[in-house]
Short mmCIF file of C-alpha atoms in Angstrom, two decimals:
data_model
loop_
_atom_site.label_atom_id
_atom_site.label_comp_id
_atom_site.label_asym_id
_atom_site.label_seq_id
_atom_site.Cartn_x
_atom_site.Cartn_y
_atom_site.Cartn_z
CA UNK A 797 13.54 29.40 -4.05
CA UNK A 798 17.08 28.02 -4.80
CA UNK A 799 18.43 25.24 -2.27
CA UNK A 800 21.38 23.65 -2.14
CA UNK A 801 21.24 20.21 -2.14
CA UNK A 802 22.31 17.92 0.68
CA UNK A 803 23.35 15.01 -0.05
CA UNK A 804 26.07 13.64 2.59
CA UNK A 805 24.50 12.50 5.08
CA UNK A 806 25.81 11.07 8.70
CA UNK A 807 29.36 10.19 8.64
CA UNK A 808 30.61 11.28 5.30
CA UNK A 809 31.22 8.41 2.80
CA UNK A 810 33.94 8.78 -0.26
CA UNK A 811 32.30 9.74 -2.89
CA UNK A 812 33.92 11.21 -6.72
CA UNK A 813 34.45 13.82 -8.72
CA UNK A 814 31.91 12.12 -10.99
CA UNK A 815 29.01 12.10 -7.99
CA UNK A 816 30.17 15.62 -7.01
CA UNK A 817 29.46 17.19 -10.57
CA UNK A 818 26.01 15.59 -10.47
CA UNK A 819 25.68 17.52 -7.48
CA UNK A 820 23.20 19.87 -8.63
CA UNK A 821 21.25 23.06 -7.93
CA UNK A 822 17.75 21.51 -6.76
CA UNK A 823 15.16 24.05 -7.39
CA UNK A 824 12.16 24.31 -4.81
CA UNK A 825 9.43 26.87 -5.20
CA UNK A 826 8.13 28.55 -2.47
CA UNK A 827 4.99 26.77 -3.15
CA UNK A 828 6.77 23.84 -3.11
CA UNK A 829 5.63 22.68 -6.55
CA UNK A 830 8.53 21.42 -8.57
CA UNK A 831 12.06 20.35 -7.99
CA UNK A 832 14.49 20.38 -10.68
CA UNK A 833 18.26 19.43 -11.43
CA UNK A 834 20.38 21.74 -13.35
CA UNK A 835 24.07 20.74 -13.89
CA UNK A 836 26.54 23.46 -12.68
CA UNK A 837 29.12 22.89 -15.71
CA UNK A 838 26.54 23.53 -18.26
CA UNK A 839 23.07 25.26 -19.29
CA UNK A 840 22.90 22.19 -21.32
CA UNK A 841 20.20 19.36 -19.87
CA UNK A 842 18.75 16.39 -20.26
CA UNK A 843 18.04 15.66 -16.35
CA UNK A 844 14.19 16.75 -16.36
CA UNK A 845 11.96 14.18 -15.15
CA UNK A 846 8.24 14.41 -15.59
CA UNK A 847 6.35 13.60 -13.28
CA UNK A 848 2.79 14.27 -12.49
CA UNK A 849 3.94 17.30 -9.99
CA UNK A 850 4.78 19.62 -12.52
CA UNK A 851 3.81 23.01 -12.42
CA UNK A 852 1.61 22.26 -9.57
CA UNK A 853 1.37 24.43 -6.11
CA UNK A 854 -0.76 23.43 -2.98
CA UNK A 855 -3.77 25.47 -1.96
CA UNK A 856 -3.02 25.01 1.82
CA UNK A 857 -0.27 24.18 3.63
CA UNK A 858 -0.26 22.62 7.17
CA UNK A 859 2.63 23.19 9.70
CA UNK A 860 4.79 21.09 12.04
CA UNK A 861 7.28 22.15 14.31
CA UNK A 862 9.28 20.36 17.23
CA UNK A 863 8.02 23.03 19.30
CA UNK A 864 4.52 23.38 17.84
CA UNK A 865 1.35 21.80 19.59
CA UNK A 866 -1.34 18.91 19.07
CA UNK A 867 -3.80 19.80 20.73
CA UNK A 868 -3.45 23.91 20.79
CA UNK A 869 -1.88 24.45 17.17
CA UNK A 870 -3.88 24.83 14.07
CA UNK A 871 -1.42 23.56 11.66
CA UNK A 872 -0.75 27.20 10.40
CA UNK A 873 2.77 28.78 10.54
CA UNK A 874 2.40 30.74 13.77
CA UNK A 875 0.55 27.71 15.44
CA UNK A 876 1.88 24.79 13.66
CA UNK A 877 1.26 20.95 14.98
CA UNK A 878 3.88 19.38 16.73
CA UNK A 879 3.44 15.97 14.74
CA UNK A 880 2.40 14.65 10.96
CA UNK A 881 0.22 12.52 12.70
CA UNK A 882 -1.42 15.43 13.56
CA UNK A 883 -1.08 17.22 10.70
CA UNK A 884 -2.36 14.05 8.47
CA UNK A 885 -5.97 14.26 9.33
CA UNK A 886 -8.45 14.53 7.11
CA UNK A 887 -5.68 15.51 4.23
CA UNK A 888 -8.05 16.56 1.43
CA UNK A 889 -6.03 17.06 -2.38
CA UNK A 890 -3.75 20.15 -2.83
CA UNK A 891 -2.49 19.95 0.73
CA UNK A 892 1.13 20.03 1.52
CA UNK A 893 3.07 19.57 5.10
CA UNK A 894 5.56 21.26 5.86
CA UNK A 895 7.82 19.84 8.53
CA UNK A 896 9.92 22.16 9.65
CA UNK A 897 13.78 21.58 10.83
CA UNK A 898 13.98 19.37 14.12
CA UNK A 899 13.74 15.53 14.89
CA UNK A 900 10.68 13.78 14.48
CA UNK A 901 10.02 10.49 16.09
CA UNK A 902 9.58 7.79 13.60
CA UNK A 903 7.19 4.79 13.22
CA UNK A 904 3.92 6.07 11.72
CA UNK A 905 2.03 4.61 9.35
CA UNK A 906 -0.29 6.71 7.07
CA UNK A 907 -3.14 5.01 5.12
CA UNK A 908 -4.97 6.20 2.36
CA UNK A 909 -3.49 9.85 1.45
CA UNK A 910 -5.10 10.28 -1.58
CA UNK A 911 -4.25 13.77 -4.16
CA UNK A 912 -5.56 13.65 -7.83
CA UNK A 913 -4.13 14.38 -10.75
CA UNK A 914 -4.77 18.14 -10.57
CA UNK A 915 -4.11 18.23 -6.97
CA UNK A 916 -1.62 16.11 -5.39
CA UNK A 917 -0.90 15.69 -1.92
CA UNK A 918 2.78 16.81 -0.23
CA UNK A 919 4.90 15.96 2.36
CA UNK A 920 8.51 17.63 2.90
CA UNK A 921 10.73 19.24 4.72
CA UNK A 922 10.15 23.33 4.76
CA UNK A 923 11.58 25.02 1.87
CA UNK A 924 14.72 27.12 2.70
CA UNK A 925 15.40 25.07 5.82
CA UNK A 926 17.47 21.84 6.82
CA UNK A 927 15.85 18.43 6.42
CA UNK A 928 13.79 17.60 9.22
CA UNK A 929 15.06 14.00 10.19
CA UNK A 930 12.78 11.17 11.17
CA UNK A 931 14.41 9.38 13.81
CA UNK A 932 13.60 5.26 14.77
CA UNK A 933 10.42 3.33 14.91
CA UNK A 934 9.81 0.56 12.96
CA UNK A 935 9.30 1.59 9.42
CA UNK A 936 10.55 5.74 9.62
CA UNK A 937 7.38 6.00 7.85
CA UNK A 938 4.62 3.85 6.55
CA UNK A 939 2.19 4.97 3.37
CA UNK A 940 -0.65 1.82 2.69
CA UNK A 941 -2.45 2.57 -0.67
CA UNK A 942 -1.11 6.33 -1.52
CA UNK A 943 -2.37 8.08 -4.46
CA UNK A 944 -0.77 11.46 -6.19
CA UNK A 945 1.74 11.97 -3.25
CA UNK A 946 4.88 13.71 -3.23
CA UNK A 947 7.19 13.19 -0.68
CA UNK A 948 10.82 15.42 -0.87
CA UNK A 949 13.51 16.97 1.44
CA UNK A 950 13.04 14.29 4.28
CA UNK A 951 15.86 12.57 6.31
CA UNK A 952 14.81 9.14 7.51
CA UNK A 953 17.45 7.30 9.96
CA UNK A 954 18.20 4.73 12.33
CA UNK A 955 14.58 2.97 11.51
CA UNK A 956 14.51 -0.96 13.11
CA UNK A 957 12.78 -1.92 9.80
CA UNK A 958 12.70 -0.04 6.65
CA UNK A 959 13.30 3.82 5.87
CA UNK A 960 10.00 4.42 4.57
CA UNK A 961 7.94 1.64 3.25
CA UNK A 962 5.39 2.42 0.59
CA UNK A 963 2.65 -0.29 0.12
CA UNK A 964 -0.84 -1.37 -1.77
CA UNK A 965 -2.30 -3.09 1.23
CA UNK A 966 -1.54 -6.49 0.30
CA UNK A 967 -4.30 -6.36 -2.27
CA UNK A 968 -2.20 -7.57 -4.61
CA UNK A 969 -4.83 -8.10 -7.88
CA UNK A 970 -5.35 -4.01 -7.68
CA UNK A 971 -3.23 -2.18 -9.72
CA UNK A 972 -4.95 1.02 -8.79
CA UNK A 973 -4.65 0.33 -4.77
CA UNK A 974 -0.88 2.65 -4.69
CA UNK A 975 -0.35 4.64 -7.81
CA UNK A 976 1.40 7.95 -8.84
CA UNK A 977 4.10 8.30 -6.10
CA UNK A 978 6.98 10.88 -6.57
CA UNK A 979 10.30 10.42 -3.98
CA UNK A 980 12.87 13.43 -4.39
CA UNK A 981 15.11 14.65 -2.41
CA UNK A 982 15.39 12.45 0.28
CA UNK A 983 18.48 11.30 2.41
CA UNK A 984 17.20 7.87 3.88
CA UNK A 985 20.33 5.82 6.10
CA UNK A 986 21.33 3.47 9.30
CA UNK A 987 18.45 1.77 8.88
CA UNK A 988 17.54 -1.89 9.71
CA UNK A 989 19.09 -1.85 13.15
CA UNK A 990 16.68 -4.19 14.12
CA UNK A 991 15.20 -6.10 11.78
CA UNK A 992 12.41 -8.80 11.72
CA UNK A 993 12.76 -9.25 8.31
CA UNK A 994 15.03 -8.01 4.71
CA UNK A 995 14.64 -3.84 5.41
CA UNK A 996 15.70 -1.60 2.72
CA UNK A 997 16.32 2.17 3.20
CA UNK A 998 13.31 2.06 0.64
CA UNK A 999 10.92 -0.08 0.29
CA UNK A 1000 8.08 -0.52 -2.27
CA UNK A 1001 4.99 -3.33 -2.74
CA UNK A 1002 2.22 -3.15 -5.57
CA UNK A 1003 3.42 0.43 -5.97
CA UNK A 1004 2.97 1.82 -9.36
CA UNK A 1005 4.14 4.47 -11.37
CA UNK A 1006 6.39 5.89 -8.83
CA UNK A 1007 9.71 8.21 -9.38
CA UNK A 1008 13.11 8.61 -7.10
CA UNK A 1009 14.92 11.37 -8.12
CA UNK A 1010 17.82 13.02 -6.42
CA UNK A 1011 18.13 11.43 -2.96
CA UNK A 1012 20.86 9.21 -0.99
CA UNK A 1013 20.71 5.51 0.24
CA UNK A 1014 23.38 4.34 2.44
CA UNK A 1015 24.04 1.30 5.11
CA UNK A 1016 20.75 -0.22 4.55
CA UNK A 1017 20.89 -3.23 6.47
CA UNK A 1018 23.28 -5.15 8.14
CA UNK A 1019 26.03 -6.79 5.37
CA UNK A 1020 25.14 -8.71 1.60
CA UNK A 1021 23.64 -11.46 3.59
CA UNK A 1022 21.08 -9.02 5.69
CA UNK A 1023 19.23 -9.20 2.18
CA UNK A 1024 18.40 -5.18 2.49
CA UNK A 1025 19.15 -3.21 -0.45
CA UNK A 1026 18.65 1.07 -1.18
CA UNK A 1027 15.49 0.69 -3.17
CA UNK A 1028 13.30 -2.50 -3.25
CA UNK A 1029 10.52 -3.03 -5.55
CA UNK A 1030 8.12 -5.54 -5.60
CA UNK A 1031 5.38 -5.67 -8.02
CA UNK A 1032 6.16 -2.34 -9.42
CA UNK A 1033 5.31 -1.49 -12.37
CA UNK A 1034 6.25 1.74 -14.56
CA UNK A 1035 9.21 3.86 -12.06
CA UNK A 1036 12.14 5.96 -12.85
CA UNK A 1037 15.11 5.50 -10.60
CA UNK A 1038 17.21 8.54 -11.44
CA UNK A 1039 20.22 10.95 -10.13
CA UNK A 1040 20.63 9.25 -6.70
CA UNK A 1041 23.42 7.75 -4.82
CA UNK A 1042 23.83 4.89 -3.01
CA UNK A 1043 26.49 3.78 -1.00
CA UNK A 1044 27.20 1.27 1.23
CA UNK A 1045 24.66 -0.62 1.50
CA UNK A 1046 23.89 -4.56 2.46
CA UNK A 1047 22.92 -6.75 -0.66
CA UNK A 1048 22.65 -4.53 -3.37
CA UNK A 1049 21.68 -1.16 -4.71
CA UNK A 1050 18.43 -1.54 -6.48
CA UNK A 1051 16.37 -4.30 -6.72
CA UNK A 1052 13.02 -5.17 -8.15
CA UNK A 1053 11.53 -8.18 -8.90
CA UNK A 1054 8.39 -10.16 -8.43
CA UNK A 1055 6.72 -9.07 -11.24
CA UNK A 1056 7.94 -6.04 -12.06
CA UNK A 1057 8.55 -4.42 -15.19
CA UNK A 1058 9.01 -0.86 -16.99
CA UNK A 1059 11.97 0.39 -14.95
CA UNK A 1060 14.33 2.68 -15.53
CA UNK A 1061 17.40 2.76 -13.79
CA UNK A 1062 18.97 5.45 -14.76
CA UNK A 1063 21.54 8.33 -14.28
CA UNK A 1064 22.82 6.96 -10.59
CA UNK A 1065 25.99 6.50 -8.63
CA UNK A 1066 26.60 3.30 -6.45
CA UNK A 1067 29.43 2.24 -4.54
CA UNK A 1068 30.38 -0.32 -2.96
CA UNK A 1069 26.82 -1.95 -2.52
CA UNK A 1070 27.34 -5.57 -1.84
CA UNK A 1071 26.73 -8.24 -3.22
CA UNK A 1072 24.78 -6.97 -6.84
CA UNK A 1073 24.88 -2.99 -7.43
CA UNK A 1074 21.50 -3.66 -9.70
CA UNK A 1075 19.28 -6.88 -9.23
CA UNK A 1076 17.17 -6.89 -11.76
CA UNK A 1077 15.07 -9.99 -10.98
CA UNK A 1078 15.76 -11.79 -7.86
CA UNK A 1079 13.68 -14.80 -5.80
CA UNK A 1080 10.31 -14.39 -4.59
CA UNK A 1081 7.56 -15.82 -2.71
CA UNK A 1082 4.64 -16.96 -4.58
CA UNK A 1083 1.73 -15.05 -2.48
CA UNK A 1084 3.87 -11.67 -3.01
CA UNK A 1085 4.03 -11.63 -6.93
CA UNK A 1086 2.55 -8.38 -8.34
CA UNK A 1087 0.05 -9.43 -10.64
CA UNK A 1088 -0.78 -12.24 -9.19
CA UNK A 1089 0.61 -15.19 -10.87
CA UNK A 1090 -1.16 -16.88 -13.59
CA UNK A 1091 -1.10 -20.83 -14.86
CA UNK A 1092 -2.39 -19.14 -18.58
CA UNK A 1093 1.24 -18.24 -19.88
CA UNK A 1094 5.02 -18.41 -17.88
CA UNK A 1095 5.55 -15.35 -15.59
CA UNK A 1096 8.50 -13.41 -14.62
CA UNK A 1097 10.41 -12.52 -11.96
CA UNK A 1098 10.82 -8.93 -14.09
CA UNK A 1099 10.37 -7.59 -17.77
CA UNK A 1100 11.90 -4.70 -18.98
CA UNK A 1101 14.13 -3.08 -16.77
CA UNK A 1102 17.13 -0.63 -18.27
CA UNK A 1103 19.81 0.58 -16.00
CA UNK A 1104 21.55 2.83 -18.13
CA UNK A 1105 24.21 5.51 -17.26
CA UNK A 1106 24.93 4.64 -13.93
CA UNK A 1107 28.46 4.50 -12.60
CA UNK A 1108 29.50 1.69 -10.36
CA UNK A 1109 32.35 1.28 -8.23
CA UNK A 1110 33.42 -1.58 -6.07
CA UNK A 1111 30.54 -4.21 -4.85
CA UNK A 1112 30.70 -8.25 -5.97
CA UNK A 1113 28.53 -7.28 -9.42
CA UNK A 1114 27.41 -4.60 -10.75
CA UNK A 1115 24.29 -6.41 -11.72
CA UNK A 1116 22.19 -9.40 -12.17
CA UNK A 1117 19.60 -10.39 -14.40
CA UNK A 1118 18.31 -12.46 -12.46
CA UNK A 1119 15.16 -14.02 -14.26
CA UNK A 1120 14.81 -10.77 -15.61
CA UNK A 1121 13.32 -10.93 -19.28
CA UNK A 1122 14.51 -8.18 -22.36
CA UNK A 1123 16.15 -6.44 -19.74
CA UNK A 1124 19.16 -4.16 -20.60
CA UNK A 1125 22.58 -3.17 -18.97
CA UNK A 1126 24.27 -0.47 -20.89
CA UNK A 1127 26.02 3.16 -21.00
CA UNK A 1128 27.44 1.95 -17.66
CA UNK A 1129 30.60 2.73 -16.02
CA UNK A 1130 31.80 -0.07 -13.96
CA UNK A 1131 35.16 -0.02 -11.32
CA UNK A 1132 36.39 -2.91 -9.99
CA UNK A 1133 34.08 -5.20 -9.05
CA UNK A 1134 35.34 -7.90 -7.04
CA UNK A 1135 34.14 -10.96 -8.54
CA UNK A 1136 32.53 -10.90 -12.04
CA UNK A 1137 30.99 -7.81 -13.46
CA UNK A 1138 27.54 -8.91 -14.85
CA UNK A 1139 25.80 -12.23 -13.80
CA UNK A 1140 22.68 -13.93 -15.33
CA UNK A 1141 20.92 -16.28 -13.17
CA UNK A 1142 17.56 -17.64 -12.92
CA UNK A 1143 16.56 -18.03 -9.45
CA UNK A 1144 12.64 -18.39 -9.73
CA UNK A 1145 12.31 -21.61 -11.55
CA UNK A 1146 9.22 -23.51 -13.14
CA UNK A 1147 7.75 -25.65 -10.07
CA UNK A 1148 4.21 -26.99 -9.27
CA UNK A 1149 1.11 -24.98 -11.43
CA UNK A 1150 3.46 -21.93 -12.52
CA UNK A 1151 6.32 -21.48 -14.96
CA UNK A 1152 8.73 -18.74 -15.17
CA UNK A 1153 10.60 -17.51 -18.10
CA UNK A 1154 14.40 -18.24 -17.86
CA UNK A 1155 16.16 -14.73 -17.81
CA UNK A 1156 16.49 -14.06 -21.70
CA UNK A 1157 16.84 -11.55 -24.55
CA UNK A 1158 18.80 -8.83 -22.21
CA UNK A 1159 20.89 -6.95 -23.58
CA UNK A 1160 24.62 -5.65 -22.10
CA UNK A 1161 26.26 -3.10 -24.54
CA UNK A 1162 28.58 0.02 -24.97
CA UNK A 1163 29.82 -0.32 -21.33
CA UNK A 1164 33.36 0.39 -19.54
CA UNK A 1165 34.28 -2.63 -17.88
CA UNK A 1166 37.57 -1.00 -15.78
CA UNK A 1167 39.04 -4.04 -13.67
CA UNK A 1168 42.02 -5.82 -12.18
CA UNK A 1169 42.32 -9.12 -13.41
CA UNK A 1170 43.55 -10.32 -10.09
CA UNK A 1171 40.12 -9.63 -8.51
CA UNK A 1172 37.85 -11.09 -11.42
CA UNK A 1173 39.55 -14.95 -10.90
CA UNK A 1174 36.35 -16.85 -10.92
CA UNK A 1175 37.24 -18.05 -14.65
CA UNK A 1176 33.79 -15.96 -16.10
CA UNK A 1177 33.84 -12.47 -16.03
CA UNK A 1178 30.30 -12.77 -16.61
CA UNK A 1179 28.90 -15.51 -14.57
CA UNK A 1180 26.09 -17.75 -16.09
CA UNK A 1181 23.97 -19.68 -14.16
CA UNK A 1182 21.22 -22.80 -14.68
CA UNK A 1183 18.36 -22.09 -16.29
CA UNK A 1184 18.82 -19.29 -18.26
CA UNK A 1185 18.69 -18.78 -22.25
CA UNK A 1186 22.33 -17.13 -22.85
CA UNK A 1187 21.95 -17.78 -26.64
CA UNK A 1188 19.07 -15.20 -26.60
CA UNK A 1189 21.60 -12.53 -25.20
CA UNK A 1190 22.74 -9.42 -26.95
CA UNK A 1191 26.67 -8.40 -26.19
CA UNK A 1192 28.15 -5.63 -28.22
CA UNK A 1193 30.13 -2.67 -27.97
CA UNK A 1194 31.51 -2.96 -24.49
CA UNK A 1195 35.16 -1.86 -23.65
CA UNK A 1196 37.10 -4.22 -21.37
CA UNK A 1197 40.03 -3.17 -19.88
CA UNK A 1198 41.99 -4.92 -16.93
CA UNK A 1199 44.33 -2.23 -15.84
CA UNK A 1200 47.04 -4.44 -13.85
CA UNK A 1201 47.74 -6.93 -16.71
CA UNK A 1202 45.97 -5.04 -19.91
CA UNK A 1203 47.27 -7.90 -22.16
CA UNK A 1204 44.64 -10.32 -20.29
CA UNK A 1205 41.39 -7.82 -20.56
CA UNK A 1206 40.01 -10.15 -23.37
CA UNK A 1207 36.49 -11.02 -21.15
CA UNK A 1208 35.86 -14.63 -20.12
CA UNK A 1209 32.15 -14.81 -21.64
CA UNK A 1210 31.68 -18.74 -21.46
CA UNK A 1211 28.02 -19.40 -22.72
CA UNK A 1212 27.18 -15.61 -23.68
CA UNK A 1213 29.74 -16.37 -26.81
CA UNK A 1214 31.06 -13.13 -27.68
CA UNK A 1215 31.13 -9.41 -27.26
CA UNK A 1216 30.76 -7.83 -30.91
CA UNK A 1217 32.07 -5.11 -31.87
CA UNK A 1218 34.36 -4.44 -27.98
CA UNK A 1219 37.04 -2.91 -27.62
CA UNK A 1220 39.78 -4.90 -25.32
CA UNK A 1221 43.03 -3.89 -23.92
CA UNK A 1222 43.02 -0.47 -24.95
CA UNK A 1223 43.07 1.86 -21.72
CA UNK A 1224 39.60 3.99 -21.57
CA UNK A 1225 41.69 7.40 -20.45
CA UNK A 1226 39.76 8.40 -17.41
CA UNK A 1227 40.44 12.03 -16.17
CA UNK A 1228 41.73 10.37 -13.00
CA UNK A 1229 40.29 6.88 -12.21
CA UNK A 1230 42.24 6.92 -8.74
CA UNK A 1231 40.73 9.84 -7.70
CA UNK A 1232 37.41 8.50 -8.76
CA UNK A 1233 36.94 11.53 -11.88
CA UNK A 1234 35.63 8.59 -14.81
CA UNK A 1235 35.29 11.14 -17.20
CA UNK A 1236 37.18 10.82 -20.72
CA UNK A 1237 39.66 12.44 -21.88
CA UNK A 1238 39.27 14.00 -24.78
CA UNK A 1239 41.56 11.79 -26.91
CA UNK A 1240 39.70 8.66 -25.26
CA UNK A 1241 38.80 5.35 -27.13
CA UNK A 1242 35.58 5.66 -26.08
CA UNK A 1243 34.80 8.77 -26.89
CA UNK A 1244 31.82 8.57 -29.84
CA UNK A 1245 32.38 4.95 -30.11
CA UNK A 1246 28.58 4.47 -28.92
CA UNK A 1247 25.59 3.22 -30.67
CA UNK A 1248 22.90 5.88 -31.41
CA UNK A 1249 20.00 3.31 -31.58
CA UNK A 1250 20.30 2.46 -28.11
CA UNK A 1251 21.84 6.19 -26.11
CA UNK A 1252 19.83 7.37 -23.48
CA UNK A 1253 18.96 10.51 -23.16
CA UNK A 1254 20.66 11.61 -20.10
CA UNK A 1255 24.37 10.78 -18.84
CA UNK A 1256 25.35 10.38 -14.94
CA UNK A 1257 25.29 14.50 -14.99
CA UNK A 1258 22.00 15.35 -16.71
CA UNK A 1259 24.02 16.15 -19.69
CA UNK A 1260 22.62 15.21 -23.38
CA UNK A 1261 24.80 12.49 -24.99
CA UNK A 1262 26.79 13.94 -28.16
CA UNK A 1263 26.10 12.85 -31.56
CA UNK A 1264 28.01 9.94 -31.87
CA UNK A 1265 27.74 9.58 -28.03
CA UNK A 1266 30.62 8.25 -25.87
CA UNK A 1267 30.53 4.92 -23.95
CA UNK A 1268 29.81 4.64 -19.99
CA UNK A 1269 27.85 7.36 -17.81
CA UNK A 1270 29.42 9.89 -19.07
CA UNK A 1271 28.34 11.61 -22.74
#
């Protein structure tokens, strides 16, 4: 069953040409088994995601309406349940719930929904039907120590706390406690009215190879100093990040940190976030660190995390490596940031029984840096901080261009040394950057001025990258 996909959500928010053509067709079976993007301006793609999901189909299905009944429905379509609390019982694998079009109230918490490999669990919004919405409560909804679950086609809003929060139980030494966790889909926003601590429209803890594909984040949080970003990960380890937008939010973007490591970041749109579009890295607390830390050998705040393709436009930074080691930053489109466009800081730092290692051997290459020179005045366009290893930093490729005073484009790099191979000065030829289209033109500098060893797979549209592929998010 074809649906379209929603992504606006609330008060509509600005958003390109280049977010509108990754609008895609999302693809929902009637079974509810797989979801799929397929770009409208070509056949052509590169935007399939595996996930465990695939090709799966539940063998039941349980119903919730608004109107349906606790304690005289049966969960099926003519007699549906009027709550997923309801409808959560005694969830055995290969069971999906369908929540049919209405307004749920928010604040429940949902512990150990286990699928298996052959038969997840689902959750989502009925096919063929507006989102349901999940309105308030603390968390919008609360998973502690999920396994195999798919949750898709939800909107979660106006939550005190988080959006949906998806834990291990605070048994932090288990790397099995929340595993295989697929996100699609969703439209999660206005939330953290009332927090009693950082809430993010998304929030993940110990959770482990997890996927986000296809849904919105916006005003998470309450401004960059509310802490609250779109998607949070702690201790995660092994998660694609791909085709979403985010906009508006508090601190940032993305972030994950404290311990984590194998992330891809990949194939999104973000505007104006805050403070850093992308932390990769960040600061935490020594009890929350996913594994646990370890006196045998220095830890990390994260390893291994590649945002790639993305397009960014306004925010402070488009990202931080922030303790974050062999992490990489490239095939990026980034529009005026306000302050510096990368930063590398190390804000975890070797104290008492543990050391850290500094943020180190990242790489930043075969970007569009698109700026005004008036708003990068710091003196570093990429800003450096204590602690770190610059020397062991790879910069190459990148094309800098400061489009109110081109002649001064040449990047302020301080410690990093220099950008090889970069092109400076030399307008990228957007199809129209004002009206926020940051594809090339044809007769672009950029275009096939990229380095095949390190091209993803995928631009900002699902589109393979050409052979010799462009620079920035778009192929």
């Amino acid at each position: 069953m074809g649906l379209s996909p929603r992504h606006e959500f609330g008060t509509p928010l600005s958003a390109s040409r280049a977010f509108a053509a990754l609008s895609a067709v999302v693809v929902l079976s009637v079974a509810c088994s797989e979801t799929t993007a397929v770009s409208r301006a070509t056949t052509e793609s590169c935007a399939v995601v595996s996930t465990f999901a695939e090709n799966k189909a539940p063998d039941r299905i349980r119903h919730v309406a608004s109107d349906g009944s606790d304690s005289a429905g049966d969960g099926s379509a003519t007699r549906p349940f009027q709550s997923l609390a309801r409808a959560a019982h005694n969830l055995s694998p290969g069971t999906a719930i369908y929540l049919h079009a209405g307004t749920y109230a928010g604040g429940l918490s949902l512990s150990d929904i286990r699928g298996t490999v052959a038969s997840p669990i689902w959750i989502a919004g009925a096919p063929g039907e507006s989102r349901p919405i999940i309105q308030g409560g603390g968390d919008g909804l609360h998973f502690v120590r999920p396994r195999y679950l798919v949750i898709q086609d939800l909107e979660i809003r106006d939550a005190a706390s988080n959006g949906i929060n998806i834990d291990d139980g605070d048994d932090v030494g288990n790397a099995d406690a929340a595993r295989f966790v697929v996100l699609r889909g969703l439209a999660i926003h206005d939330t953290g009215v009332r927090p009693s601590g950082i809430a993010d429209c998304l929030k993940l803890a110990g959770v482990n190879d997890v996927t986000v594909l296809h849904s919105t984040f916006g005003r998470c949080g309450n401004a960059p100093g509310s802490g609250a970003v779109g998607v949070n990960g702690v201790g995660v380890h092994r998660a694609t990040i791909a085709f979403n937008r985010f906009a508006a939010n508090g601190y940032g973007a993305l972030q994950f940190k404290g311990g984590s490591d194998e992330i891809d970041i990949v194939s999104n749109f973000v505007q104006d976030a805050g403070w850093r579009g992308v932390n990769m890295g960040g600061s935490t607390g020594v009890a929350f660190f996913r594994p646990p830390l370890t006196t045998s050998r220095p830890n990390y705040e994260a390893a291994r995390v590649r945002t790639k393709a993305n397009v960014f436009v306004g925010g402070e930074a488009a990202a931080a490596f922030a303790g974050c080691v062999e992490c990489e930053f490239s095939y990026n489109t980034v529009v005026n940031p306000s302050k510096w466009v990368v930063r590398v800081l190390q804000e975890t730092t070797t104290a008492g029984q543990y050391a850290f290692a500094p943020a180190s051997a990242g790489r930043i290459a075969n970007n569009i840096f698109y700026f005004r020179r008036s708003d990068l005045s710091s003196g570093e366009d990429i800003n450096v901080g204590a602690g770190t290893d610059p020397a062991s930093f790879s910069l190459t490729g990148n094309l800098w261009y400061a489009y109110d005073a081109p002649r001064q484009s040449g990047p302020r790099l301080g410690r990093l040394g220099s950008d090889s191979a970069s092109i400076v000065g030399v307008d990228p030829a957007f199809v129209n950057a004002e009206a926020g289209d940051f594809h090339l033109r044809r007769n672009s500098v950029a275009v096939g001025a990229g380095d095949l060893r390190v091209t993803p797979r995928a631009d900002l549209e699902g589109k393979c990258y050409d052979t010799p592929s462009s620079l920035g998010a778009f192929r």
